[in-house]
mmCIF file with all atom_site columns, C-alpha atoms in Angstrom:
data_model
loop_
_atom_site.group_PDB
_atom_site.id
_atom_site.type_symbol
_atom_site.label_atom_id
_atom_site.label_alt_id
_atom_site.label_comp_id
_atom_site.label_asym_id
_atom_site.label_entity_id
_atom_site.label_seq_id
_atom_site.pdbx_PDB_ins_code
_atom_site.Cartn_x
_atom_site.Cartn_y
_atom_site.Cartn_z
_atom_site.occupancy
_atom_site.B_iso_or_equiv
_atom_site.pdbx_formal_charge
_atom_site.auth_seq_id
_atom_site.auth_comp_id
_atom_site.auth_asym_id
_atom_site.auth_atom_id
_atom_site.pdbx_PDB_model_num
ATOM 1  C CA . MET I 1 1  ? 47.017 -12.247 -60.583 1.00 0.00 ? 1  MET I CA 1
ATOM 2  C CA . ARG I 1 2  ? 44.841 -10.055 -59.121 1.00 0.00 ? 2  ARG I CA 1
ATOM 3  C CA . ILE I 1 3  ? 45.030 -8.018  -56.205 1.00 0.00 ? 3  ILE I CA 1
ATOM 4  C CA . GLU I 1 4  ? 42.086 -5.710  -53.396 1.00 0.00 ? 4  GLU I CA 1
ATOM 5  C CA . GLY I 1 5  ? 42.580 -3.840  -50.969 1.00 0.00 ? 5  GLY I CA 1
ATOM 6  C CA . SER I 1 6  ? 41.191 -0.334  -49.321 1.00 0.00 ? 6  SER I CA 1
ATOM 7  C CA . ILE I 1 7  ? 43.142 2.396   -47.073 1.00 0.00 ? 7  ILE I CA 1
ATOM 8  C CA . HIS I 1 8  ? 41.248 4.640   -44.746 1.00 0.00 ? 8  HIS I CA 1
ATOM 9  C CA . HIS I 1 9  ? 42.928 6.783   -42.610 1.00 0.00 ? 9  HIS I CA 1
ATOM 10 C CA . ALA I 1 10 ? 41.510 6.808   -39.398 1.00 0.00 ? 10 ALA I CA 1
ATOM 11 C CA . VAL I 1 11 ? 43.027 9.815   -38.180 1.00 0.00 ? 11 VAL I CA 1
ATOM 12 C CA . ARG I 1 12 ? 39.918 12.793  -37.830 1.00 0.00 ? 12 ARG I CA 1
ATOM 13 C CA . ASP I 1 13 ? 41.371 15.826  -38.003 1.00 0.00 ? 13 ASP I CA 1
ATOM 14 C CA . GLU I 1 14 ? 44.475 15.607  -40.479 1.00 0.00 ? 14 GLU I CA 1
ATOM 15 C CA . GLN I 1 15 ? 44.385 15.157  -44.070 1.00 0.00 ? 15 GLN I CA 1
ATOM 16 C CA . CYS I 1 16 ? 46.894 13.092  -45.513 1.00 0.00 ? 16 CYS I CA 1
ATOM 17 C CA . GLU I 1 17 ? 48.986 12.449  -48.676 1.00 0.00 ? 17 GLU I CA 1
ATOM 18 C CA . TYR I 1 18 ? 49.874 8.699   -50.110 1.00 0.00 ? 18 TYR I CA 1
ATOM 19 C CA . CYS I 1 19 ? 51.139 6.989   -53.278 1.00 0.00 ? 19 CYS I CA 1
ATOM 20 C CA . VAL I 1 20 ? 50.913 4.124   -54.953 1.00 0.00 ? 20 VAL I CA 1
ATOM 21 C CA . VAL I 1 21 ? 54.293 2.488   -56.245 1.00 0.00 ? 21 VAL I CA 1
ATOM 22 C CA . ILE I 1 22 ? 54.917 -0.256  -58.188 1.00 0.00 ? 22 ILE I CA 1
ATOM 23 C CA . ALA I 1 23 ? 58.570 -2.485  -58.008 1.00 0.00 ? 23 ALA I CA 1
ATOM 24 C CA . ILE I 1 24 ? 59.893 -5.187  -60.679 1.00 0.00 ? 24 ILE I CA 1
ATOM 25 C CA . SER I 1 25 ? 62.001 -7.315  -58.873 1.00 0.00 ? 25 SER I CA 1
ATOM 26 C CA . ASN I 1 26 ? 63.892 -10.579 -61.225 1.00 0.00 ? 26 ASN I CA 1
ATOM 27 C CA . GLU I 1 27 ? 64.397 -13.578 -60.401 1.00 0.00 ? 27 GLU I CA 1
ATOM 28 C CA . ARG I 1 28 ? 67.526 -13.171 -57.673 1.00 0.00 ? 28 ARG I CA 1
ATOM 29 C CA . GLY I 1 29 ? 65.450 -9.685  -55.552 1.00 0.00 ? 29 GLY I CA 1
ATOM 30 C CA . GLU I 1 30 ? 66.925 -7.628  -58.273 1.00 0.00 ? 30 GLU I CA 1
ATOM 31 C CA . LYS I 1 31 ? 65.344 -4.247  -58.703 1.00 0.00 ? 31 LYS I CA 1
ATOM 32 C CA . ILE I 1 32 ? 64.580 -4.136  -62.413 1.00 0.00 ? 32 ILE I CA 1
ATOM 33 C CA . ALA I 1 33 ? 61.475 -1.105  -62.240 1.00 0.00 ? 33 ALA I CA 1
ATOM 34 C CA . ARG I 1 34 ? 59.892 1.206   -60.000 1.00 0.00 ? 34 ARG I CA 1
ATOM 35 C CA . HIS I 1 35 ? 56.987 3.430   -60.317 1.00 0.00 ? 35 HIS I CA 1
ATOM 36 C CA . VAL I 1 36 ? 55.068 4.720   -58.813 1.00 0.00 ? 36 VAL I CA 1
ATOM 37 C CA . VAL I 1 37 ? 51.085 4.781   -60.049 1.00 0.00 ? 37 VAL I CA 1
ATOM 38 C CA . GLY I 1 38 ? 49.479 7.410   -58.194 1.00 0.00 ? 38 GLY I CA 1
ATOM 39 C CA . VAL I 1 39 ? 49.716 9.867   -55.887 1.00 0.00 ? 39 VAL I CA 1
ATOM 40 C CA . GLY I 1 40 ? 46.110 11.182  -53.423 1.00 0.00 ? 40 GLY I CA 1
ATOM 41 C CA . ALA I 1 41 ? 45.193 12.570  -51.057 1.00 0.00 ? 41 ALA I CA 1
ATOM 42 C CA . LEU I 1 42 ? 42.748 11.532  -48.089 1.00 0.00 ? 42 LEU I CA 1
ATOM 43 C CA . GLN I 1 43 ? 40.413 13.575  -45.992 1.00 0.00 ? 43 GLN I CA 1
ATOM 44 C CA . PRO I 1 44 ? 39.791 13.059  -42.429 1.00 0.00 ? 44 PRO I CA 1
ATOM 45 C CA . GLY I 1 45 ? 37.417 9.490   -42.347 1.00 0.00 ? 45 GLY I CA 1
ATOM 46 C CA . GLU I 1 46 ? 38.284 8.766   -46.135 1.00 0.00 ? 46 GLU I CA 1
ATOM 47 C CA . LYS I 1 47 ? 38.324 5.270   -47.900 1.00 0.00 ? 47 LYS I CA 1
ATOM 48 C CA . HIS I 1 48 ? 40.180 4.701   -51.457 1.00 0.00 ? 48 HIS I CA 1
ATOM 49 C CA . LYS I 1 49 ? 39.915 1.489   -52.853 1.00 0.00 ? 49 LYS I CA 1
ATOM 50 C CA . TYR I 1 50 ? 42.105 -0.147  -55.286 1.00 0.00 ? 50 TYR I CA 1
ATOM 51 C CA . SER I 1 51 ? 42.922 -3.019  -57.582 1.00 0.00 ? 51 SER I CA 1
ATOM 52 C CA . PHE I 1 52 ? 45.665 -4.107  -58.836 1.00 0.00 ? 52 PHE I CA 1
ATOM 53 C CA . SER I 1 53 ? 46.419 -7.360  -61.158 1.00 0.00 ? 53 SER I CA 1
ATOM 54 C CA . VAL I 1 54 ? 48.823 -8.397  -63.661 1.00 0.00 ? 54 VAL I CA 1
ATOM 55 C CA . GLU I 1 55 ? 48.057 -10.525 -67.198 1.00 0.00 ? 55 GLU I CA 1
ATOM 56 C CA . LEU I 1 56 ? 50.344 -13.232 -69.080 1.00 0.00 ? 56 LEU I CA 1
ATOM 57 C CA . MET I 1 57 ? 49.921 -12.539 -72.990 1.00 0.00 ? 57 MET I CA 1
ATOM 58 C CA . PRO I 1 58 ? 51.885 -15.106 -75.142 1.00 0.00 ? 58 PRO I CA 1
ATOM 59 C CA . VAL I 1 59 ? 54.464 -13.678 -77.452 1.00 0.00 ? 59 VAL I CA 1
ATOM 60 C CA . ARG I 1 60 ? 53.758 -14.803 -81.171 1.00 0.00 ? 60 ARG I CA 1
ATOM 61 C CA . GLY I 1 61 ? 56.671 -13.823 -83.481 1.00 0.00 ? 61 GLY I CA 1
ATOM 62 C CA . VAL I 1 62 ? 55.665 -12.606 -86.402 1.00 0.00 ? 62 VAL I CA 1
ATOM 63 C CA . THR I 1 63 ? 56.360 -15.793 -88.763 1.00 0.00 ? 63 THR I CA 1
ATOM 64 C CA . GLU I 1 64 ? 53.807 -17.310 -86.470 1.00 0.00 ? 64 GLU I CA 1
ATOM 65 C CA . ARG I 1 65 ? 51.272 -14.199 -86.585 1.00 0.00 ? 65 ARG I CA 1
ATOM 66 C CA . LYS I 1 66 ? 51.155 -14.157 -91.254 1.00 0.00 ? 66 LYS I CA 1
ATOM 67 C CA . ARG I 1 67 ? 50.374 -18.095 -90.610 1.00 0.00 ? 67 ARG I CA 1
ATOM 68 C CA . ASN I 1 68 ? 47.059 -17.032 -88.429 1.00 0.00 ? 68 ASN I CA 1
#
């Protein structure tokens, strides 16, 4: 999964702050993790781009790795 987007500060006469938060929930909707991964500031009229991705990797047992 990959998501790309941008944020911009439309107000021309003040600064603003932002934080990027990742929250992970299980299939029952219970939150199992929440992390602030970035904070920053936007100057008036400034724009920042971001991308977010989730990658799946197979887990191999110790005996399986030894055979390869």
